[in-house]
């Protein structure tokens, strides 16, 4: 993999190295190899994550992070290059961001900051597989920094904070019987309507935090139930996803949901905290001033929350339209990849 080609071609090369979650060895090998002979970087490998650190002796350290994995292909692998775009699996989420970080890692042999580049595995699947989790366990000092930039797709604007996410199951119970003699049973599927009523009558809160409007949500995402075509079912379970704004902790969000579904069996599956906007932090203020692009709230959960939980201000800033992430027609404008690169280079050199 040649790093000193233009950013479009580098993105295409990265897209064409298959790296579906838990299959990142090939891409991690190439990333490690491309960085390990550079004098200004100290490279550490942890499983299939690669950490490259400068040691310029500056007082502040910045993390620039991106995940190496993608969701599974959907007739969009390998990728293609047009005059203006790179298309294909992961072009948006987030091989174009990885291309920017790799190029910066190569070219910035000095900066006003010390920089830790993090290329990590398995962000797209359960938290327990996340490369940052493994790095935290094995050598958490590698994540030390004053400010973190997650290169998740933001369409080249700065997205601040992120909403938290709760996933839980709510069940309705009944009694099993033959459907021909239904009066001997109690249908659990029919008992779902009050659960659906709670969901349908939920009014989503839209708090304005540091001037930016977030938007909470409550969505049924999965349903499981039924025995056979002639049986009154005795159990149905609905999985529900609640997205909550950064002014709410995961604990309070859980309490709110337990209250809302107080009449039903409630089982928490997982909880991910939200992250504050960080806009009162000096480093973020300076970043916003130098980069000078629009700012928006981040609705989806990202690893900024992980840094925020450790007290480290973090923002999302990367090429690619987040609406196209995980979409079969992922495509990123080459010009946007170049713009994000130039902005970061300018800030890191200013
Ligand atoms: Zn992503």
Short mmCIF file of C-alpha atoms and ligand atoms in Angstrom, two decimals:
data_model
loop_
_atom_site.label_atom_id
_atom_site.label_comp_id
_atom_site.label_asym_id
_atom_site.label_seq_id
_atom_site.Cartn_x
_atom_site.Cartn_y
_atom_site.Cartn_z
CA UNK A 1 0.00 0.00 0.00
CA UNK A 2 1.56 3.28 -1.17
CA UNK A 3 0.81 6.19 1.13
CA UNK A 4 2.32 8.85 -1.12
CA UNK A 5 -0.39 8.58 -3.78
CA UNK A 6 -3.35 10.93 -3.88
CA UNK A 7 -6.03 10.57 -1.22
CA UNK A 8 -8.66 9.18 -3.61
CA UNK A 9 -6.39 6.35 -4.77
CA UNK A 10 -5.26 5.65 -1.21
CA UNK A 11 -8.92 5.44 -0.09
CA UNK A 12 -9.68 3.04 -2.96
CA UNK A 13 -6.71 0.84 -1.99
CA UNK A 14 -8.01 0.71 1.58
CA UNK A 15 -11.58 -0.02 0.45
CA UNK A 16 -10.26 -2.94 -1.58
CA UNK A 17 -8.59 -4.58 1.41
CA UNK A 18 -11.49 -6.53 2.89
CA UNK A 19 -11.73 -5.82 6.64
CA UNK A 20 -15.14 -6.87 7.89
CA UNK A 21 -15.18 -6.81 11.72
CA UNK A 22 -12.96 -9.51 13.25
CA UNK A 23 -11.16 -10.01 9.96
CA UNK A 24 -8.78 -7.04 10.13
CA UNK A 25 -5.40 -8.81 10.15
CA UNK A 26 -4.55 -8.02 6.52
CA UNK A 27 -5.32 -4.32 6.80
CA UNK A 28 -3.66 -4.01 10.22
CA UNK A 29 -0.51 -5.65 8.79
CA UNK A 30 -0.40 -3.15 5.94
CA UNK A 31 -1.02 -0.16 8.20
CA UNK A 32 1.67 -1.33 10.61
CA UNK A 33 4.13 -1.96 7.79
CA UNK A 34 3.51 1.46 6.24
CA UNK A 35 4.25 3.24 9.54
CA UNK A 36 6.94 1.18 11.21
CA UNK A 37 9.95 2.47 9.29
CA UNK A 38 9.20 6.15 9.92
CA UNK A 39 11.67 7.73 12.36
CA UNK A 40 9.16 10.14 13.89
CA UNK A 41 6.71 7.40 14.96
CA UNK A 42 6.79 4.72 17.61
CA UNK A 43 4.48 1.92 16.50
CA UNK A 44 2.74 -0.54 18.84
CA UNK A 45 0.55 -3.40 17.70
CA UNK A 46 -2.19 -4.78 19.95
CA UNK A 47 -4.05 -7.67 18.30
CA UNK A 48 -5.32 -6.06 15.07
CA UNK A 49 -5.06 -2.46 16.23
CA UNK A 50 -2.07 -0.26 15.41
CA UNK A 51 -0.98 2.71 17.53
CA UNK A 52 1.60 5.17 16.17
CA UNK A 53 2.89 7.94 18.41
CA UNK A 54 5.07 10.97 17.80
CA UNK A 55 7.38 12.19 20.49
CA UNK A 56 8.11 15.77 19.50
CA UNK A 57 8.24 16.93 23.14
CA UNK A 58 5.12 19.11 22.92
CA UNK A 59 3.00 19.77 25.99
CA UNK A 60 -0.32 18.64 24.50
CA UNK A 61 -1.14 15.32 22.88
CA UNK A 62 -3.91 14.76 20.35
CA UNK A 63 -5.39 11.41 19.38
CA UNK A 64 -6.49 10.95 15.78
CA UNK A 65 -8.51 7.76 15.65
CA UNK A 66 -10.27 5.61 13.12
CA UNK A 67 -11.59 2.07 13.04
CA UNK A 68 -10.24 -0.34 10.43
CA UNK A 69 -13.30 -2.57 10.20
CA UNK A 70 -16.42 -2.34 8.06
CA UNK A 71 -19.86 -3.88 8.18
CA UNK A 72 -20.34 -6.91 5.84
CA UNK A 73 -20.40 -6.29 2.07
CA UNK A 74 -23.70 -5.67 0.31
CA UNK A 75 -22.85 -6.02 -3.39
CA UNK A 76 -20.44 -3.12 -2.90
CA UNK A 77 -17.04 -4.80 -2.79
CA UNK A 78 -14.57 -4.10 -4.36
CA UNK A 79 -14.88 -0.33 -4.67
CA UNK A 80 -14.51 1.92 -7.71
CA UNK A 81 -13.14 5.33 -8.53
CA UNK A 82 -15.03 7.83 -10.67
CA UNK A 83 -13.81 11.31 -11.62
CA UNK A 84 -15.11 12.74 -8.37
CA UNK A 85 -15.86 9.89 -5.98
CA UNK A 86 -14.68 6.69 -4.38
CA UNK A 87 -17.50 4.19 -4.02
CA UNK A 88 -17.73 0.85 -2.25
CA UNK A 89 -17.86 -0.82 1.13
CA UNK A 90 -16.33 1.34 3.84
CA UNK A 91 -15.53 4.27 1.53
CA UNK A 92 -17.56 6.48 3.90
CA UNK A 93 -17.34 4.50 7.14
CA UNK A 94 -14.43 4.93 7.34
CA UNK A 95 -11.63 4.08 4.94
CA UNK A 96 -11.52 7.68 3.66
CA UNK A 97 -10.90 8.85 7.26
CA UNK A 98 -8.21 6.17 7.62
CA UNK A 99 -6.58 7.45 4.40
CA UNK A 100 -6.46 10.98 5.86
CA UNK A 101 -4.97 9.77 9.16
CA UNK A 102 -2.37 7.60 7.38
CA UNK A 103 -1.26 10.47 5.18
CA UNK A 104 -0.98 12.83 8.16
CA UNK A 105 1.00 10.19 10.05
CA UNK A 106 3.42 10.01 7.13
CA UNK A 107 3.76 13.67 6.37
CA UNK A 108 3.68 15.48 9.69
CA UNK A 109 7.26 15.13 10.84
CA UNK A 110 6.65 18.12 13.12
CA UNK A 111 3.62 19.68 14.75
CA UNK A 112 2.59 21.93 17.63
CA UNK A 113 1.12 18.85 19.27
CA UNK A 114 2.27 15.37 19.94
CA UNK A 115 0.03 13.03 18.01
CA UNK A 116 -1.19 9.50 18.66
CA UNK A 117 -2.68 7.85 15.58
CA UNK A 118 -5.03 5.02 16.48
CA UNK A 119 -6.10 2.52 13.83
CA UNK A 120 -8.31 0.08 15.68
CA UNK A 121 -10.30 -3.07 15.09
CA UNK A 122 -13.94 -4.12 15.51
CA UNK A 123 -15.82 -0.88 16.16
CA UNK A 124 -18.87 -2.00 14.21
CA UNK A 125 -19.74 -4.92 16.50
CA UNK A 126 -20.35 -5.49 20.20
CA UNK A 127 -18.31 -3.30 22.55
CA UNK A 128 -16.42 -6.25 24.02
CA UNK A 129 -14.58 -6.71 20.68
CA UNK A 130 -13.77 -3.00 20.19
CA UNK A 131 -10.02 -2.44 19.69
CA UNK A 132 -10.07 0.54 22.08
CA UNK A 133 -11.39 -1.76 24.77
CA UNK A 134 -8.47 -4.15 24.22
CA UNK A 135 -5.92 -1.30 24.19
CA UNK A 136 -7.43 0.01 27.46
CA UNK A 137 -6.98 -3.44 29.01
CA UNK A 138 -3.46 -4.09 27.75
CA UNK A 139 -1.80 -0.67 27.76
CA UNK A 140 -4.15 2.15 28.59
CA UNK A 141 -1.35 4.76 28.63
CA UNK A 142 -1.38 4.51 24.83
CA UNK A 143 -4.73 6.36 24.92
CA UNK A 144 -3.43 9.26 27.05
CA UNK A 145 -4.15 12.58 25.38
CA UNK A 146 -5.63 16.06 25.88
CA UNK A 147 -8.02 15.93 22.95
CA UNK A 148 -9.31 13.22 20.61
CA UNK A 149 -10.53 13.49 17.04
CA UNK A 150 -12.62 10.56 15.81
CA UNK A 151 -12.55 10.45 12.05
CA UNK A 152 -16.05 9.01 11.72
CA UNK A 153 -17.96 10.35 8.69
CA UNK A 154 -19.40 13.82 9.34
CA UNK A 155 -19.54 15.13 5.76
CA UNK A 156 -16.53 17.31 6.53
CA UNK A 157 -18.21 19.30 9.29
CA UNK A 158 -17.53 19.13 13.03
CA UNK A 159 -20.03 16.98 14.90
CA UNK A 160 -19.99 17.52 18.63
CA UNK A 161 -20.91 15.15 21.43
CA UNK A 162 -22.96 12.07 20.73
CA UNK A 163 -26.24 10.65 21.93
CA UNK A 164 -26.21 7.65 24.21
CA UNK A 165 -27.93 4.37 23.45
CA UNK A 166 -29.84 1.83 25.54
CA UNK A 167 -31.00 -1.51 24.24
CA UNK A 168 -33.52 -3.45 26.29
CA UNK A 169 -36.11 -6.20 25.99
CA UNK A 170 -39.70 -5.91 27.09
CA UNK A 171 -41.78 -9.08 27.21
CA UNK A 172 -45.46 -9.87 27.22
CA UNK A 173 -46.58 -13.20 28.65
CA UNK A 174 -49.62 -15.37 28.04
CA UNK A 175 -50.67 -19.03 28.23
CA UNK A 176 -50.05 -21.59 25.53
CA UNK A 177 -53.08 -23.46 24.06
CA UNK A 178 -54.33 -24.99 20.82
CA UNK A 179 -55.45 -22.18 18.56
CA UNK A 180 -58.66 -24.09 17.77
CA UNK A 181 -59.53 -23.92 21.48
CA UNK A 182 -58.09 -20.48 21.96
CA UNK A 183 -60.30 -19.79 25.01
CA UNK A 184 -58.05 -22.13 26.99
CA UNK A 185 -55.07 -19.83 26.43
CA UNK A 186 -53.95 -16.22 26.57
CA UNK A 187 -52.24 -14.78 23.52
CA UNK A 188 -48.91 -13.05 24.30
CA UNK A 189 -48.79 -11.39 20.86
CA UNK A 190 -52.17 -9.78 21.46
CA UNK A 191 -50.82 -8.55 24.78
CA UNK A 192 -48.26 -6.45 22.92
CA UNK A 193 -50.62 -3.62 22.10
CA UNK A 194 -50.06 -1.71 25.37
CA UNK A 195 -46.29 -1.90 24.72
CA UNK A 196 -46.80 -0.51 21.22
CA UNK A 197 -49.05 2.17 22.69
CA UNK A 198 -46.26 3.30 25.01
CA UNK A 199 -43.90 3.50 22.03
CA UNK A 200 -46.37 5.24 19.73
CA UNK A 201 -47.33 7.83 22.32
CA UNK A 202 -43.71 8.57 23.28
CA UNK A 203 -42.84 12.18 22.64
CA UNK A 204 -39.21 12.59 21.79
CA UNK A 205 -37.34 15.20 23.81
CA UNK A 206 -35.27 17.69 21.81
CA UNK A 207 -33.03 19.42 24.31
CA UNK A 208 -30.81 22.30 23.16
CA UNK A 209 -27.36 21.76 24.63
CA UNK A 210 -24.64 24.42 24.20
CA UNK A 211 -26.75 25.83 21.36
CA UNK A 212 -27.25 22.53 19.48
CA UNK A 213 -30.51 20.63 19.28
CA UNK A 214 -30.34 16.92 19.99
CA UNK A 215 -33.21 14.54 19.30
CA UNK A 216 -34.01 11.54 21.45
CA UNK A 217 -35.78 8.46 20.17
CA UNK A 218 -37.56 5.25 21.09
CA UNK A 219 -37.77 2.56 18.44
CA UNK A 220 -38.77 -1.10 18.50
CA UNK A 221 -35.97 -2.81 16.57
CA UNK A 222 -36.75 -6.50 16.83
CA UNK A 223 -39.59 -8.81 17.77
CA UNK A 224 -39.48 -12.44 18.75
CA UNK A 225 -42.42 -14.69 19.49
CA UNK A 226 -44.75 -17.40 18.36
CA UNK A 227 -44.60 -21.19 18.56
CA UNK A 228 -46.37 -22.73 15.56
CA UNK A 229 -49.22 -22.07 13.15
CA UNK A 230 -51.75 -23.72 15.47
CA UNK A 231 -50.57 -22.60 18.89
CA UNK A 232 -51.64 -19.59 20.95
CA UNK A 233 -48.23 -18.13 21.86
CA UNK A 234 -47.26 -17.70 25.49
CA UNK A 235 -44.32 -15.34 25.12
CA UNK A 236 -43.27 -12.46 22.93
CA UNK A 237 -40.21 -10.30 23.38
CA UNK A 238 -39.60 -6.94 21.80
CA UNK A 239 -36.16 -5.35 21.61
CA UNK A 240 -36.30 -1.59 21.96
CA UNK A 241 -33.58 0.98 21.32
CA UNK A 242 -33.65 4.29 23.18
CA UNK A 243 -31.34 7.11 22.05
CA UNK A 244 -30.79 9.83 24.64
CA UNK A 245 -29.20 13.27 24.61
CA UNK A 246 -25.91 14.21 26.35
CA UNK A 247 -27.71 15.93 29.25
CA UNK A 248 -28.85 12.50 30.47
CA UNK A 249 -26.69 9.78 31.99
CA UNK A 250 -27.15 6.15 30.98
CA UNK A 251 -28.39 5.46 34.52
CA UNK A 252 -31.12 8.12 34.35
CA UNK A 253 -32.07 6.99 30.83
CA UNK A 254 -32.49 3.45 32.16
CA UNK A 255 -34.62 4.66 35.08
CA UNK A 256 -36.80 6.62 32.64
CA UNK A 257 -37.32 3.54 30.47
CA UNK A 258 -38.07 1.30 33.45
CA UNK A 259 -40.73 3.82 34.52
CA UNK A 260 -42.19 3.96 31.02
CA UNK A 261 -42.48 0.16 30.81
CA UNK A 262 -43.26 -0.38 34.47
CA UNK A 263 -46.06 -2.86 33.72
CA UNK A 264 -43.86 -5.22 31.72
CA UNK A 265 -40.85 -7.48 32.20
CA UNK A 266 -37.84 -5.29 31.47
CA UNK A 267 -34.35 -6.58 30.72
CA UNK A 268 -31.47 -4.21 29.98
CA UNK A 269 -29.23 -5.59 27.19
CA UNK A 270 -26.62 -2.85 26.90
CA UNK A 271 -26.05 0.79 27.68
CA UNK A 272 -23.63 3.25 26.09
CA UNK A 273 -23.21 6.71 27.62
CA UNK A 274 -23.67 9.92 25.68
CA UNK A 275 -20.84 12.43 25.29
CA UNK A 276 -21.05 16.17 26.02
CA UNK A 277 -20.37 18.67 23.23
CA UNK A 278 -17.12 19.78 24.89
CA UNK A 279 -17.58 23.22 23.35
CA UNK A 280 -16.37 25.00 26.48
CA UNK A 281 -13.01 23.24 26.28
CA UNK A 282 -10.15 25.48 25.09
CA UNK A 283 -8.67 22.93 22.67
CA UNK A 284 -12.06 22.32 21.08
CA UNK A 285 -12.70 26.08 20.87
CA UNK A 286 -9.37 26.52 19.11
CA UNK A 287 -10.07 23.59 16.78
CA UNK A 288 -13.48 25.04 15.85
CA UNK A 289 -11.89 28.45 15.19
CA UNK A 290 -9.07 27.17 12.98
CA UNK A 291 -11.08 24.57 11.05
CA UNK A 292 -13.97 27.02 10.58
CA UNK A 293 -16.60 24.66 9.22
CA UNK A 294 -20.24 24.30 10.39
CA UNK A 295 -20.96 22.47 13.65
CA UNK A 296 -23.78 19.99 14.26
CA UNK A 297 -24.74 17.58 17.04
CA UNK A 298 -23.86 13.89 16.56
CA UNK A 299 -26.94 11.69 16.76
CA UNK A 300 -25.28 8.31 16.42
CA UNK A 301 -23.13 6.82 19.16
CA UNK A 302 -19.39 6.97 18.48
CA UNK A 303 -16.21 6.32 20.42
CA UNK A 304 -16.09 10.03 21.42
CA UNK A 305 -18.19 8.79 24.35
CA UNK A 306 -15.39 6.49 25.41
CA UNK A 307 -12.94 9.42 25.56
CA UNK A 308 -15.52 11.68 27.22
CA UNK A 309 -16.04 9.03 29.92
CA UNK A 310 -12.30 9.24 30.63
CA UNK A 311 -12.58 13.05 30.91
CA UNK A 312 -10.98 13.69 27.51
CA UNK A 313 -12.74 16.16 25.20
CA UNK A 314 -13.43 14.58 21.81
CA UNK A 315 -15.15 15.48 18.55
CA UNK A 316 -16.14 13.73 15.32
CA UNK A 317 -14.62 15.11 12.14
CA UNK A 318 -14.21 13.10 8.95
CA UNK A 319 -15.02 12.82 5.25
CA UNK A 320 -18.15 11.07 3.96
CA UNK A 321 -21.88 11.58 4.41
CA UNK A 322 -22.97 9.74 7.59
CA UNK A 323 -26.35 9.05 5.94
CA UNK A 324 -24.50 6.76 3.51
CA UNK A 325 -22.61 4.84 6.20
CA UNK A 326 -23.50 1.10 6.09
CA UNK A 327 -25.56 1.81 2.95
CA UNK A 328 -25.01 -0.38 -0.16
CA UNK A 329 -24.26 2.73 -2.22
CA UNK A 330 -21.55 4.20 0.03
CA UNK A 331 -19.64 6.91 -1.86
CA UNK A 332 -17.35 9.72 -0.79
CA UNK A 333 -16.28 12.83 -2.70
CA UNK A 334 -12.54 12.92 -3.30
CA UNK A 335 -12.57 16.70 -2.84
CA UNK A 336 -14.07 16.25 0.63
CA UNK A 337 -11.35 13.79 1.66
CA UNK A 338 -8.76 16.35 0.53
CA UNK A 339 -10.49 19.19 2.38
CA UNK A 340 -10.60 17.27 5.68
CA UNK A 341 -6.93 16.41 5.23
CA UNK A 342 -5.95 20.05 4.56
CA UNK A 343 -7.98 21.31 7.54
CA UNK A 344 -6.38 18.86 9.95
CA UNK A 345 -2.93 19.53 8.56
CA UNK A 346 -3.47 23.26 9.01
CA UNK A 347 -4.64 22.86 12.61
CA UNK A 348 -1.84 20.47 13.54
CA UNK A 349 0.72 22.81 12.01
CA UNK A 350 -0.71 26.10 13.30
ZN1 LIG B 1 -17.73 4.11 11.78
#
